[in-house]
PDB file of C-alpha atoms in Angstrom:
ATOM      1  CA  MET A   1     149.002-182.975 -66.519  1.00 67.00           C
ATOM      2  CA  SER A   2     152.239-182.349 -64.685  1.00 92.00           C
ATOM      3  CA  ILE A   3     155.417-180.537 -65.608  1.00 96.00           C
ATOM      4  CA  LEU A   4     158.409-182.876 -65.490  1.00 97.00           C
ATOM      5  CA  THR A   5     161.277-182.040 -63.142  1.00 98.00           C
ATOM      6  CA  ARG A   6     164.920-182.847 -63.851  1.00 98.00           C
ATOM      7  CA  ASP A   7     164.682-186.370 -62.394  1.00 98.00           C
ATOM      8  CA  GLU A   8     161.529-187.151 -64.398  1.00 98.00           C
ATOM      9  CA  ILE A   9     163.006-185.678 -67.600  1.00 98.00           C
ATOM     10  CA  LEU A  10     166.064-187.921 -67.237  1.00 98.00           C
ATOM     11  CA  LYS A  11     163.873-190.992 -66.521  1.00 98.00           C
ATOM     12  CA  ALA A  12     161.738-190.218 -69.596  1.00 98.00           C
ATOM     13  CA  ILE A  13     164.920-189.922 -71.685  1.00 98.00           C
ATOM     14  CA  ASP A  14     166.148-193.288 -70.346  1.00 98.00           C
ATOM     15  CA  ARG A  15     162.774-194.888 -71.217  1.00 98.00           C
ATOM     16  CA  GLY A  16     162.842-193.371 -74.728  1.00 98.00           C
ATOM     17  CA  GLU A  17     159.756-191.209 -74.099  1.00 98.00           C
ATOM     18  CA  ILE A  18     161.804-188.075 -74.753  1.00 98.00           C
ATOM     19  CA  LYS A  19     164.621-187.986 -77.302  1.00 98.00           C
ATOM     20  CA  ILE A  20     166.912-184.988 -77.690  1.00 98.00           C
ATOM     21  CA  ASP A  21     169.491-185.120 -80.474  1.00 98.00           C
ATOM     22  CA  PRO A  22     172.164-184.058 -79.830  1.00 98.00           C
ATOM     23  CA  PHE A  23     171.736-184.394 -76.060  1.00 98.00           C
ATOM     24  CA  THR A  24     173.775-182.276 -73.639  1.00 96.00           C
ATOM     25  CA  PRO A  25     173.259-183.560 -70.047  1.00 97.00           C
ATOM     26  CA  GLN A  26     174.391-180.197 -68.602  1.00 97.00           C
ATOM     27  CA  ALA A  27     171.474-178.509 -70.400  1.00 98.00           C
ATOM     28  CA  VAL A  28     168.920-180.220 -68.137  1.00 98.00           C
ATOM     29  CA  GLY A  29     167.743-177.768 -65.491  1.00 98.00           C
ATOM     30  CA  PRO A  30     165.389-178.143 -62.502  1.00 98.00           C
ATOM     31  CA  ALA A  31     162.280-178.384 -64.759  1.00 98.00           C
ATOM     32  CA  SER A  32     163.401-177.758 -68.357  1.00 98.00           C
ATOM     33  CA  VAL A  33     166.093-178.421 -70.946  1.00 99.00           C
ATOM     34  CA  ASP A  34     168.020-175.561 -72.546  1.00 98.00           C
ATOM     35  CA  LEU A  35     168.241-175.674 -76.347  1.00 98.00           C
ATOM     36  CA  ARG A  36     170.802-174.079 -78.657  1.00 98.00           C
ATOM     37  CA  LEU A  37     170.382-171.727 -81.589  1.00 98.00           C
ATOM     38  CA  ASP A  38     171.327-173.279 -84.936  1.00 98.00           C
ATOM     39  CA  ARG A  39     172.963-171.456 -87.868  1.00 98.00           C
ATOM     40  CA  LYS A  40     169.845-171.580 -90.095  1.00 98.00           C
ATOM     41  CA  PHE A  41     167.528-168.566 -90.372  1.00 98.00           C
ATOM     42  CA  ARG A  42     164.650-167.207 -92.411  1.00 97.00           C
ATOM     43  CA  VAL A  43     164.893-163.458 -92.956  1.00 97.00           C
ATOM     44  CA  PHE A  44     161.770-161.439 -93.716  1.00 93.00           C
ATOM     45  CA  ARG A  45     161.785-159.680 -97.081  1.00 92.00           C
ATOM     46  CA  LYS A  46     161.073-155.943 -97.155  1.00 90.00           C
ATOM     47  CA  LEU A  47     157.824-156.116 -99.124  1.00 85.00           C
ATOM     48  CA  HIS A  48     155.772-153.071 -99.991  1.00 87.00           C
ATOM     49  CA  LYS A  49     152.424-154.800-100.125  1.00 88.00           C
ATOM     50  CA  VAL A  50     149.799-156.141 -97.771  1.00 88.00           C
ATOM     51  CA  TYR A  51     150.110-159.821 -96.893  1.00 87.00           C
ATOM     52  CA  ASP A  52     146.808-161.570 -96.198  1.00 87.00           C
ATOM     53  CA  VAL A  53     146.780-163.445 -92.889  1.00 88.00           C
ATOM     54  CA  VAL A  54     144.713-166.498 -93.831  1.00 91.00           C
ATOM     55  CA  GLU A  55     144.830-170.215 -92.979  1.00 88.00           C
ATOM     56  CA  ALA A  56     146.844-170.904 -96.150  1.00 87.00           C
ATOM     57  CA  ALA A  57     149.512-168.298 -95.219  1.00 86.00           C
ATOM     58  CA  ASN A  58     153.000-169.543 -96.107  1.00 87.00           C
ATOM     59  CA  TYR A  59     156.000-167.977 -94.384  1.00 87.00           C
ATOM     60  CA  GLU A  60     158.244-169.078 -97.268  1.00 87.00           C
ATOM     61  CA  GLU A  61     156.481-166.513 -99.492  1.00 88.00           C
ATOM     62  CA  VAL A  62     157.748-163.633 -97.345  1.00 90.00           C
ATOM     63  CA  THR A  63     161.135-164.919 -96.124  1.00 91.00           C
ATOM     64  CA  ASP A  64     164.510-165.962 -97.518  1.00 95.00           C
ATOM     65  CA  TYR A  65     166.476-168.928 -96.129  1.00 97.00           C
ATOM     66  CA  ILE A  66     170.088-168.278 -95.090  1.00 97.00           C
ATOM     67  CA  GLU A  67     172.818-170.015 -93.098  1.00 98.00           C
ATOM     68  CA  VAL A  68     175.427-168.075 -91.137  1.00 98.00           C
ATOM     69  CA  ASP A  69     178.902-169.053 -90.014  1.00 94.00           C
ATOM     70  CA  ASP A  70     179.478-166.972 -86.909  1.00 96.00           C
ATOM     71  CA  LYS A  71     176.573-164.618 -86.129  1.00 98.00           C
ATOM     72  CA  PHE A  72     173.353-163.054 -87.344  1.00 98.00           C
ATOM     73  CA  LEU A  73     172.780-159.336 -86.745  1.00 98.00           C
ATOM     74  CA  LEU A  74     169.228-158.597 -85.548  1.00 98.00           C
ATOM     75  CA  LEU A  75     168.449-154.886 -85.639  1.00 98.00           C
ATOM     76  CA  PRO A  76     166.059-153.098 -83.250  1.00 98.00           C
ATOM     77  CA  GLY A  77     162.429-153.941 -84.013  1.00 96.00           C
ATOM     78  CA  GLU A  78     163.305-156.758 -86.424  1.00 96.00           C
ATOM     79  CA  SER A  79     162.070-160.331 -86.390  1.00 96.00           C
ATOM     80  CA  VAL A  80     163.685-163.453 -87.819  1.00 97.00           C
ATOM     81  CA  LEU A  81     162.907-167.160 -87.821  1.00 96.00           C
ATOM     82  CA  GLY A  82     165.592-169.366 -86.315  1.00 97.00           C
ATOM     83  CA  ILE A  83     165.666-173.005 -85.273  1.00 97.00           C
ATOM     84  CA  THR A  84     167.124-175.095 -82.487  1.00 97.00           C
ATOM     85  CA  THR A  85     170.141-177.312 -83.043  1.00 98.00           C
ATOM     86  CA  GLU A  86     168.436-180.074 -81.100  1.00 98.00           C
ATOM     87  CA  LYS A  87     165.723-182.303 -82.528  1.00 97.00           C
ATOM     88  CA  ILE A  88     163.041-183.138 -79.954  1.00 97.00           C
ATOM     89  CA  THR A  89     160.996-186.342 -80.185  1.00 96.00           C
ATOM     90  CA  LEU A  90     158.121-186.799 -77.737  1.00 96.00           C
ATOM     91  CA  ALA A  91     156.021-189.822 -76.788  1.00 96.00           C
ATOM     92  CA  PRO A  92     152.265-189.597 -77.457  1.00 95.00           C
ATOM     93  CA  ASP A  93     151.626-188.744 -73.792  1.00 96.00           C
ATOM     94  CA  ILE A  94     154.154-185.902 -73.507  1.00 97.00           C
ATOM     95  CA  CYS A  95     153.771-182.358 -74.834  1.00 96.00           C
ATOM     96  CA  GLY A  96     155.903-179.309 -74.198  1.00 96.00           C
ATOM     97  CA  TRP A  97     156.330-175.574 -74.037  1.00 95.00           C
ATOM     98  CA  LEU A  98     159.094-173.572 -75.648  1.00 95.00           C
ATOM     99  CA  GLU A  99     160.076-170.586 -73.535  1.00 95.00           C
ATOM    100  CA  GLY A 100     162.704-167.892 -73.669  1.00 94.00           C
ATOM    101  CA  ARG A 101     165.429-167.492 -71.088  1.00 94.00           C
ATOM    102  CA  SER A 102     165.165-164.581 -68.669  1.00 93.00           C
ATOM    103  CA  ARG A 103     168.756-163.428 -69.277  1.00 95.00           C
ATOM    104  CA  PHE A 104     167.802-162.652 -72.885  1.00 96.00           C
ATOM    105  CA  ALA A 105     164.285-161.364 -72.183  1.00 95.00           C
ATOM    106  CA  ARG A 106     165.830-158.751 -69.889  1.00 96.00           C
ATOM    107  CA  ILE A 107     167.738-157.278 -72.820  1.00 96.00           C
ATOM    108  CA  GLY A 108     164.665-157.229 -75.078  1.00 96.00           C
ATOM    109  CA  LEU A 109     165.068-160.500 -76.982  1.00 97.00           C
ATOM    110  CA  ALA A 110     161.992-162.712 -77.414  1.00 96.00           C
ATOM    111  CA  VAL A 111     162.663-166.171 -78.840  1.00 94.00           C
ATOM    112  CA  HIS A 112     159.094-167.167 -79.609  1.00 84.00           C
ATOM    113  CA  VAL A 113     156.456-164.610 -80.414  1.00 81.00           C
ATOM    114  CA  THR A 114     153.274-166.691 -80.054  1.00 79.00           C
ATOM    115  CA  ALA A 115     153.688-170.367 -80.947  1.00 75.00           C
ATOM    116  CA  GLY A 116     155.225-171.860 -77.802  1.00 85.00           C
ATOM    117  CA  PHE A 117     153.152-175.049 -77.447  1.00 87.00           C
ATOM    118  CA  MET A 118     154.604-178.288 -78.834  1.00 91.00           C
ATOM    119  CA  GLN A 119     152.162-181.119 -79.505  1.00 90.00           C
ATOM    120  CA  PRO A 120     152.563-184.690 -78.218  1.00 94.00           C
ATOM    121  CA  GLY A 121     154.357-187.058 -80.566  1.00 92.00           C
ATOM    122  CA  ILE A 122     156.395-184.401 -82.394  1.00 93.00           C
ATOM    123  CA  SER A 123     159.792-185.258 -83.838  1.00 93.00           C
ATOM    124  CA  ASN A 124     161.443-182.081 -85.073  1.00 92.00           C
ATOM    125  CA  GLN A 125     163.669-179.126 -84.439  1.00 95.00           C
ATOM    126  CA  GLN A 126     161.875-176.189 -82.860  1.00 94.00           C
ATOM    127  CA  VAL A 127     161.371-173.061 -84.955  1.00 94.00           C
ATOM    128  CA  LEU A 128     162.057-169.863 -83.027  1.00 96.00           C
ATOM    129  CA  GLU A 129     160.135-166.680 -83.807  1.00 95.00           C
ATOM    130  CA  ILE A 130     162.850-164.291 -82.635  1.00 97.00           C
ATOM    131  CA  ASN A 131     162.131-160.593 -82.085  1.00 97.00           C
ATOM    132  CA  ASN A 132     164.414-157.771 -80.957  1.00 98.00           C
ATOM    133  CA  SER A 133     162.237-155.323 -79.023  1.00 97.00           C
ATOM    134  CA  SER A 134     165.213-153.375 -77.682  1.00 97.00           C
ATOM    135  CA  PRO A 135     166.790-150.189 -79.077  1.00 98.00           C
ATOM    136  CA  ILE A 136     170.145-151.975 -79.632  1.00 98.00           C
ATOM    137  CA  ALA A 137     171.376-154.288 -82.392  1.00 98.00           C
ATOM    138  CA  MET A 138     171.951-157.874 -81.233  1.00 98.00           C
ATOM    139  CA  ALA A 139     174.312-160.503 -82.602  1.00 98.00           C
ATOM    140  CA  LEU A 140     172.659-163.931 -82.500  1.00 98.00           C
ATOM    141  CA  ILE A 141     175.419-166.514 -82.163  1.00 98.00           C
ATOM    142  CA  PRO A 142     174.787-170.132 -83.200  1.00 99.00           C
ATOM    143  CA  GLY A 143     175.458-172.561 -80.369  1.00 98.00           C
ATOM    144  CA  THR A 144     174.060-170.228 -77.692  1.00 98.00           C
ATOM    145  CA  PHE A 145     171.575-171.858 -75.293  1.00 98.00           C
ATOM    146  CA  ILE A 146     168.831-169.438 -76.316  1.00 98.00           C
ATOM    147  CA  CYS A 147     165.612-171.082 -75.108  1.00 97.00           C
ATOM    148  CA  GLN A 148     164.262-173.784 -72.849  1.00 97.00           C
ATOM    149  CA  PHE A 149     161.832-176.651 -73.377  1.00 98.00           C
ATOM    150  CA  ILE A 150     159.399-177.548 -70.597  1.00 98.00           C
ATOM    151  CA  PHE A 151     157.928-181.064 -70.727  1.00 98.00           C
ATOM    152  CA  GLN A 152     154.421-181.885 -69.566  1.00 96.00           C
ATOM    153  CA  ARG A 153     152.705-185.259 -69.147  1.00 96.00           C
ATOM    154  CA  CYS A 154     149.342-185.495 -70.980  1.00 91.00           C
ATOM    155  CA  ILE A 155     146.196-187.298 -69.904  1.00 87.00           C
ATOM    156  CA  GLY A 156     145.708-189.732 -72.789  1.00 82.00           C
ATOM    157  CA  ASN A 157     147.719-190.197 -75.974  1.00 81.00           C
ATOM    158  CA  ALA A 158     147.791-188.177 -79.189  1.00 74.00           C
ATOM    159  CA  VAL A 159     150.243-187.581 -82.017  1.00 77.00           C
ATOM    160  CA  TYR A 160     150.578-184.330 -83.981  1.00 67.00           C
ATOM    161  CA  LYS A 161     150.631-185.021 -87.725  1.00 67.00           C
ATOM    162  CA  GLY A 162     150.250-181.482 -89.018  1.00 66.00           C
ATOM    163  CA  ARG A 163     152.180-179.344 -91.444  1.00 58.00           C
ATOM    164  CA  PHE A 164     155.236-178.847 -89.206  1.00 60.00           C
ATOM    165  CA  ALA A 165     155.482-182.348 -87.681  1.00 56.00           C
ATOM    166  CA  THR A 166     158.952-183.042 -89.098  1.00 60.00           C
ATOM    167  CA  GLN A 167     160.453-179.571 -89.624  1.00 61.00           C
ATOM    168  CA  TYR A 168     164.230-179.347 -89.810  1.00 63.00           C
ATOM    169  CA  LYS A 169     164.732-175.774 -91.049  1.00 64.00           C
ATOM    170  CA  PRO A 170     163.064-172.510 -90.195  1.00 68.00           C
TER     171      PRO A 170
END
């Protein structure tokens, strides 16, 4: 199981093992591809009740879907669900990791709270669990290269067919 470098990412794209739509060649780094923030968000409702964390938990029960034109204001301590502009499609022998970018982590912005692993065979946009852990308000601007995707070759083949296999909104 090896992490793909720039040359291997580009070869995998040429072979159709990795598809990125839309693809920006300048977004390919030494061992990852930068992905942009889309204009779609899910905002957490201010509920005054306890929400049970169980297998059947449904984020749509506690969030509202919105689309923004120019920016989304994320206040200190708040979380929001966002999504990448790019749709990633992986071959059955490639998986990946969604990571933040250090320039944003250094100002207190986390782009995925816990769910950074992407299964082999996915074909979807990546949901971002964005959290502002700083004491300052932050304007999230669609089109910003906000995260990076790291590709890894698997031993064997598998295809994720779960609940979020084809997600296109947060």
